[in-house]
Amino acid sequence: DKVFVLDNGKVALDGTPKEIFKQKDIIKGLGLELPTATYIAEKLRQKGLIEQQEVLTEQDLLEALCK
């Protein structure tokens, strides 16, 4: 899969979903939100509850929680 993120009609980012959503600050700066699972994982990681870096889907989050 490939994702394109547009900003005022121009490609701001392109890549796989995991590549795109690793760039959290840019995504937020463009006024977009992270996927819910990614957002939750980020909060859990900040509290030291999980270590996995690449969480995009609910399944990824479940796997990170079960480690």
PDB file of N, CA and C in Angstrom:
ATOM      1  N   ASP A   1       0.839  -1.184   0.000  1.00  0.00           N
ATOM      2  CA  ASP A   1       0.000   0.000   0.000  1.00  0.00           C
ATOM      3  C   ASP A   1       0.881   1.243   0.000  1.00  0.00           C
ATOM      4  N   LYS A   2       0.401   2.279  -0.638  1.00  0.00           N
ATOM      5  CA  LYS A   2       1.111   3.551  -0.668  1.00  0.00           C
ATOM      6  C   LYS A   2       0.112   4.651  -0.345  1.00  0.00           C
ATOM      7  N   VAL A   3       0.558   5.613   0.438  1.00  0.00           N
ATOM      8  CA  VAL A   3      -0.286   6.714   0.882  1.00  0.00           C
ATOM      9  C   VAL A   3       0.342   8.022   0.428  1.00  0.00           C
ATOM     10  N   PHE A   4      -0.509   8.936  -0.004  1.00  0.00           N
ATOM     11  CA  PHE A   4      -0.069  10.288  -0.336  1.00  0.00           C
ATOM     12  C   PHE A   4      -0.815  11.247   0.579  1.00  0.00           C
ATOM     13  N   VAL A   5      -0.088  12.162   1.192  1.00  0.00           N
ATOM     14  CA  VAL A   5      -0.693  13.194   2.035  1.00  0.00           C
ATOM     15  C   VAL A   5      -0.512  14.509   1.298  1.00  0.00           C
ATOM     16  N   LEU A   6      -1.634  15.169   1.048  1.00  0.00           N
ATOM     17  CA  LEU A   6      -1.603  16.424   0.308  1.00  0.00           C
ATOM     18  C   LEU A   6      -1.707  17.613   1.250  1.00  0.00           C
ATOM     19  N   ASP A   7      -1.051  18.683   0.868  1.00  0.00           N
ATOM     20  CA  ASP A   7      -1.136  19.942   1.594  1.00  0.00           C
ATOM     21  C   ASP A   7      -1.307  21.031   0.551  1.00  0.00           C
ATOM     22  N   ASN A   8      -2.473  21.647   0.536  1.00  0.00           N
ATOM     23  CA  ASN A   8      -2.786  22.679  -0.460  1.00  0.00           C
ATOM     24  C   ASN A   8      -2.552  22.188  -1.888  1.00  0.00           C
ATOM     25  N   GLY A   9      -2.964  20.951  -2.159  1.00  0.00           N
ATOM     26  CA  GLY A   9      -2.877  20.397  -3.504  1.00  0.00           C
ATOM     27  C   GLY A   9      -1.508  19.860  -3.890  1.00  0.00           C
ATOM     28  N   LYS A  10      -0.552  19.904  -2.995  1.00  0.00           N
ATOM     29  CA  LYS A  10       0.790  19.393  -3.275  1.00  0.00           C
ATOM     30  C   LYS A  10       1.092  18.217  -2.360  1.00  0.00           C
ATOM     31  N   VAL A  11       1.870  17.266  -2.859  1.00  0.00           N
ATOM     32  CA  VAL A  11       2.223  16.093  -2.070  1.00  0.00           C
ATOM     33  C   VAL A  11       3.192  16.516  -0.969  1.00  0.00           C
ATOM     34  N   ALA A  12       2.740  16.362   0.275  1.00  0.00           N
ATOM     35  CA  ALA A  12       3.579  16.695   1.430  1.00  0.00           C
ATOM     36  C   ALA A  12       4.359  15.474   1.886  1.00  0.00           C
ATOM     37  N   LEU A  13       3.729  14.299   1.815  1.00  0.00           N
ATOM     38  CA  LEU A  13       4.349  13.042   2.220  1.00  0.00           C
ATOM     39  C   LEU A  13       3.864  11.932   1.311  1.00  0.00           C
ATOM     40  N   ASP A  14       4.718  10.939   1.093  1.00  0.00           N
ATOM     41  CA  ASP A  14       4.268   9.739   0.412  1.00  0.00           C
ATOM     42  C   ASP A  14       5.088   8.567   0.906  1.00  0.00           C
ATOM     43  N   GLY A  15       4.445   7.422   0.975  1.00  0.00           N
ATOM     44  CA  GLY A  15       5.106   6.215   1.442  1.00  0.00           C
ATOM     45  C   GLY A  15       4.081   5.215   1.934  1.00  0.00           C
ATOM     46  N   THR A  16       4.556   4.188   2.592  1.00  0.00           N
ATOM     47  CA  THR A  16       3.638   3.210   3.163  1.00  0.00           C
ATOM     48  C   THR A  16       2.959   3.839   4.378  1.00  0.00           C
ATOM     49  N   PRO A  17       1.829   3.282   4.809  1.00  0.00           N
ATOM     50  CA  PRO A  17       1.181   3.844   6.001  1.00  0.00           C
ATOM     51  C   PRO A  17       2.126   3.902   7.205  1.00  0.00           C
ATOM     52  N   LYS A  18       2.919   2.869   7.427  1.00  0.00           N
ATOM     53  CA  LYS A  18       3.843   2.897   8.573  1.00  0.00           C
ATOM     54  C   LYS A  18       4.890   3.988   8.417  1.00  0.00           C
ATOM     55  N   GLU A  19       5.392   4.201   7.197  1.00  0.00           N
ATOM     56  CA  GLU A  19       6.375   5.268   6.969  1.00  0.00           C
ATOM     57  C   GLU A  19       5.754   6.637   7.224  1.00  0.00           C
ATOM     58  N   ILE A  20       4.518   6.808   6.767  1.00  0.00           N
ATOM     59  CA  ILE A  20       3.834   8.095   6.923  1.00  0.00           C
ATOM     60  C   ILE A  20       3.569   8.395   8.394  1.00  0.00           C
ATOM     61  N   PHE A  21       2.991   7.429   9.107  1.00  0.00           N
ATOM     62  CA  PHE A  21       2.572   7.704  10.474  1.00  0.00           C
ATOM     63  C   PHE A  21       3.710   7.684  11.478  1.00  0.00           C
ATOM     64  N   LYS A  22       4.932   7.346  11.042  1.00  0.00           N
ATOM     65  CA  LYS A  22       6.112   7.528  11.904  1.00  0.00           C
ATOM     66  C   LYS A  22       6.417   9.021  12.052  1.00  0.00           C
ATOM     67  N   GLN A  23       5.982   9.807  11.091  1.00  0.00           N
ATOM     68  CA  GLN A  23       6.269  11.236  11.047  1.00  0.00           C
ATOM     69  C   GLN A  23       5.164  12.015  11.765  1.00  0.00           C
ATOM     70  N   LYS A  24       5.006  11.700  13.035  1.00  0.00           N
ATOM     71  CA  LYS A  24       3.894  12.206  13.825  1.00  0.00           C
ATOM     72  C   LYS A  24       3.811  13.731  13.851  1.00  0.00           C
ATOM     73  N   ASP A  25       4.935  14.395  14.018  1.00  0.00           N
ATOM     74  CA  ASP A  25       4.913  15.857  14.111  1.00  0.00           C
ATOM     75  C   ASP A  25       4.449  16.500  12.807  1.00  0.00           C
ATOM     76  N   ILE A  26       4.894  15.952  11.689  1.00  0.00           N
ATOM     77  CA  ILE A  26       4.475  16.486  10.389  1.00  0.00           C
ATOM     78  C   ILE A  26       2.990  16.245  10.181  1.00  0.00           C
ATOM     79  N   ILE A  27       2.519  15.043  10.507  1.00  0.00           N
ATOM     80  CA  ILE A  27       1.100  14.718  10.368  1.00  0.00           C
ATOM     81  C   ILE A  27       0.258  15.702  11.187  1.00  0.00           C
ATOM     82  N   LYS A  28       0.652  15.903  12.435  1.00  0.00           N
ATOM     83  CA  LYS A  28      -0.089  16.827  13.306  1.00  0.00           C
ATOM     84  C   LYS A  28      -0.002  18.252  12.772  1.00  0.00           C
ATOM     85  N   GLY A  29       1.174  18.632  12.253  1.00  0.00           N
ATOM     86  CA  GLY A  29       1.359  19.972  11.700  1.00  0.00           C
ATOM     87  C   GLY A  29       0.492  20.246  10.487  1.00  0.00           C
ATOM     88  N   LEU A  30       0.114  19.184   9.789  1.00  0.00           N
ATOM     89  CA  LEU A  30      -0.760  19.322   8.629  1.00  0.00           C
ATOM     90  C   LEU A  30      -2.236  19.312   9.027  1.00  0.00           C
ATOM     91  N   GLY A  31      -2.491  19.246  10.328  1.00  0.00           N
ATOM     92  CA  GLY A  31      -3.861  19.266  10.809  1.00  0.00           C
ATOM     93  C   GLY A  31      -4.551  17.911  10.745  1.00  0.00           C
ATOM     94  N   LEU A  32      -3.770  16.848  10.630  1.00  0.00           N
ATOM     95  CA  LEU A  32      -4.330  15.501  10.571  1.00  0.00           C
ATOM     96  C   LEU A  32      -4.147  14.810  11.912  1.00  0.00           C
ATOM     97  N   GLU A  33      -4.905  13.747  12.113  1.00  0.00           N
ATOM     98  CA  GLU A  33      -4.793  12.976  13.337  1.00  0.00           C
ATOM     99  C   GLU A  33      -4.155  11.632  13.051  1.00  0.00           C
ATOM    100  N   LEU A  34      -3.490  11.094  14.049  1.00  0.00           N
ATOM    101  CA  LEU A  34      -2.922   9.757  13.936  1.00  0.00           C
ATOM    102  C   LEU A  34      -4.044   8.733  14.061  1.00  0.00           C
ATOM    103  N   PRO A  35      -3.842   7.541  13.501  1.00  0.00           N
ATOM    104  CA  PRO A  35      -4.820   6.482  13.740  1.00  0.00           C
ATOM    105  C   PRO A  35      -4.971   6.264  15.250  1.00  0.00           C
ATOM    106  N   THR A  36      -6.146   5.885  15.681  1.00  0.00           N
ATOM    107  CA  THR A  36      -6.419   5.715  17.107  1.00  0.00           C
ATOM    108  C   THR A  36      -5.429   4.778  17.773  1.00  0.00           C
ATOM    109  N   ALA A  37      -5.133   3.646  17.142  1.00  0.00           N
ATOM    110  CA  ALA A  37      -4.195   2.680  17.729  1.00  0.00           C
ATOM    111  C   ALA A  37      -2.805   3.293  17.883  1.00  0.00           C
ATOM    112  N   THR A  38      -2.385   4.093  16.924  1.00  0.00           N
ATOM    113  CA  THR A  38      -1.079   4.747  16.981  1.00  0.00           C
ATOM    114  C   THR A  38      -1.045   5.759  18.121  1.00  0.00           C
ATOM    115  N   TYR A  39      -2.119   6.515  18.267  1.00  0.00           N
ATOM    116  CA  TYR A  39      -2.220   7.511  19.336  1.00  0.00           C
ATOM    117  C   TYR A  39      -2.165   6.840  20.715  1.00  0.00           C
ATOM    118  N   ILE A  40      -2.949   5.790  20.892  1.00  0.00           N
ATOM    119  CA  ILE A  40      -2.972   5.070  22.170  1.00  0.00           C
ATOM    120  C   ILE A  40      -1.603   4.482  22.467  1.00  0.00           C
ATOM    121  N   ALA A  41      -0.971   3.875  21.460  1.00  0.00           N
ATOM    122  CA  ALA A  41       0.354   3.274  21.651  1.00  0.00           C
ATOM    123  C   ALA A  41       1.376   4.335  22.049  1.00  0.00           C
ATOM    124  N   GLU A  42       1.293   5.502  21.468  1.00  0.00           N
ATOM    125  CA  GLU A  42       2.221   6.587  21.808  1.00  0.00           C
ATOM    126  C   GLU A  42       2.080   6.971  23.282  1.00  0.00           C
ATOM    127  N   LYS A  43       0.848   7.080  23.748  1.00  0.00           N
ATOM    128  CA  LYS A  43       0.605   7.423  25.155  1.00  0.00           C
ATOM    129  C   LYS A  43       1.121   6.321  26.081  1.00  0.00           C
ATOM    130  N   LEU A  44       0.882   5.064  25.726  1.00  0.00           N
ATOM    131  CA  LEU A  44       1.365   3.939  26.531  1.00  0.00           C
ATOM    132  C   LEU A  44       2.889   3.875  26.541  1.00  0.00           C
ATOM    133  N   ARG A  45       3.509   4.180  25.395  1.00  0.00           N
ATOM    134  CA  ARG A  45       4.973   4.178  25.291  1.00  0.00           C
ATOM    135  C   ARG A  45       5.564   5.281  26.179  1.00  0.00           C
ATOM    136  N   GLN A  46       4.930   6.433  26.217  1.00  0.00           N
ATOM    137  CA  GLN A  46       5.403   7.541  27.049  1.00  0.00           C
ATOM    138  C   GLN A  46       5.376   7.180  28.535  1.00  0.00           C
ATOM    139  N   LYS A  47       4.465   6.302  28.913  1.00  0.00           N
ATOM    140  CA  LYS A  47       4.359   5.861  30.307  1.00  0.00           C
ATOM    141  C   LYS A  47       5.167   4.603  30.581  1.00  0.00           C
ATOM    142  N   GLY A  48       5.888   4.115  29.555  1.00  0.00           N
ATOM    143  CA  GLY A  48       6.737   2.946  29.720  1.00  0.00           C
ATOM    144  C   GLY A  48       5.993   1.620  29.768  1.00  0.00           C
ATOM    145  N   LEU A  49       4.758   1.613  29.270  1.00  0.00           N
ATOM    146  CA  LEU A  49       3.951   0.403  29.334  1.00  0.00           C
ATOM    147  C   LEU A  49       4.132  -0.524  28.140  1.00  0.00           C
ATOM    148  N   ILE A  50       4.594   0.019  27.028  1.00  0.00           N
ATOM    149  CA  ILE A  50       4.931  -0.803  25.861  1.00  0.00           C
ATOM    150  C   ILE A  50       6.210  -0.268  25.254  1.00  0.00           C
ATOM    151  N   GLU A  51       6.866  -1.106  24.445  1.00  0.00           N
ATOM    152  CA  GLU A  51       8.112  -0.703  23.798  1.00  0.00           C
ATOM    153  C   GLU A  51       7.987  -0.609  22.280  1.00  0.00           C
ATOM    154  N   GLN A  52       7.064  -1.371  21.707  1.00  0.00           N
ATOM    155  CA  GLN A  52       6.958  -1.446  20.250  1.00  0.00           C
ATOM    156  C   GLN A  52       6.775  -0.065  19.640  1.00  0.00           C
ATOM    157  N   GLN A  53       7.570   0.233  18.628  1.00  0.00           N
ATOM    158  CA  GLN A  53       7.541   1.552  18.004  1.00  0.00           C
ATOM    159  C   GLN A  53       6.499   1.681  16.894  1.00  0.00           C
ATOM    160  N   GLU A  54       6.324   0.628  16.114  1.00  0.00           N
ATOM    161  CA  GLU A  54       5.435   0.725  14.950  1.00  0.00           C
ATOM    162  C   GLU A  54       4.077   0.111  15.235  1.00  0.00           C
ATOM    163  N   VAL A  55       3.158   0.939  15.683  1.00  0.00           N
ATOM    164  CA  VAL A  55       1.789   0.504  15.911  1.00  0.00           C
ATOM    165  C   VAL A  55       0.894   1.336  15.004  1.00  0.00           C
ATOM    166  N   LEU A  56       0.204   0.662  14.113  1.00  0.00           N
ATOM    167  CA  LEU A  56      -0.671   1.352  13.172  1.00  0.00           C
ATOM    168  C   LEU A  56      -2.110   0.867  13.293  1.00  0.00           C
ATOM    169  N   THR A  57      -2.273  -0.422  13.543  1.00  0.00           N
ATOM    170  CA  THR A  57      -3.603  -1.017  13.582  1.00  0.00           C
ATOM    171  C   THR A  57      -3.933  -1.507  14.990  1.00  0.00           C
ATOM    172  N   GLU A  58      -5.190  -1.850  15.174  1.00  0.00           N
ATOM    173  CA  GLU A  58      -5.609  -2.409  16.456  1.00  0.00           C
ATOM    174  C   GLU A  58      -4.862  -3.725  16.724  1.00  0.00           C
ATOM    175  N   GLN A  59      -4.626  -4.507  15.666  1.00  0.00           N
ATOM    176  CA  GLN A  59      -3.891  -5.764  15.814  1.00  0.00           C
ATOM    177  C   GLN A  59      -2.450  -5.501  16.281  1.00  0.00           C
ATOM    178  N   ASP A  60      -1.803  -4.493  15.707  1.00  0.00           N
ATOM    179  CA  ASP A  60      -0.454  -4.115  16.145  1.00  0.00           C
ATOM    180  C   ASP A  60      -0.463  -3.743  17.625  1.00  0.00           C
ATOM    181  N   LEU A  61      -1.474  -2.994  18.046  1.00  0.00           N
ATOM    182  CA  LEU A  61      -1.576  -2.561  19.434  1.00  0.00           C
ATOM    183  C   LEU A  61      -1.770  -3.758  20.357  1.00  0.00           C
ATOM    184  N   LEU A  62      -2.635  -4.672  19.969  1.00  0.00           N
ATOM    185  CA  LEU A  62      -2.870  -5.868  20.755  1.00  0.00           C
ATOM    186  C   LEU A  62      -1.582  -6.673  20.920  1.00  0.00           C
ATOM    187  N   GLU A  63      -0.834  -6.830  19.831  1.00  0.00           N
ATOM    188  CA  GLU A  63       0.432  -7.562  19.889  1.00  0.00           C
ATOM    189  C   GLU A  63       1.429  -6.852  20.803  1.00  0.00           C
ATOM    190  N   ALA A  64       1.472  -5.528  20.752  1.00  0.00           N
ATOM    191  CA  ALA A  64       2.389  -4.768  21.611  1.00  0.00           C
ATOM    192  C   ALA A  64       2.019  -4.933  23.084  1.00  0.00           C
ATOM    193  N   LEU A  65       0.734  -4.976  23.366  1.00  0.00           N
ATOM    194  CA  LEU A  65       0.280  -5.126  24.749  1.00  0.00           C
ATOM    195  C   LEU A  65       0.538  -6.518  25.302  1.00  0.00           C
ATOM    196  N   CYS A  66       0.564  -7.514  24.426  1.00  0.00           N
ATOM    197  CA  CYS A  66       0.738  -8.898  24.855  1.00  0.00           C
ATOM    198  C   CYS A  66       2.206  -9.305  24.986  1.00  0.00           C
ATOM    199  N   LYS A  67       3.134  -8.421  24.655  1.00  0.00           N
ATOM    200  CA  LYS A  67       4.563  -8.751  24.745  1.00  0.00           C
ATOM    201  C   LYS A  67       5.057  -8.566  26.158  1.00  0.00           C
TER     202      LYS A  67
END
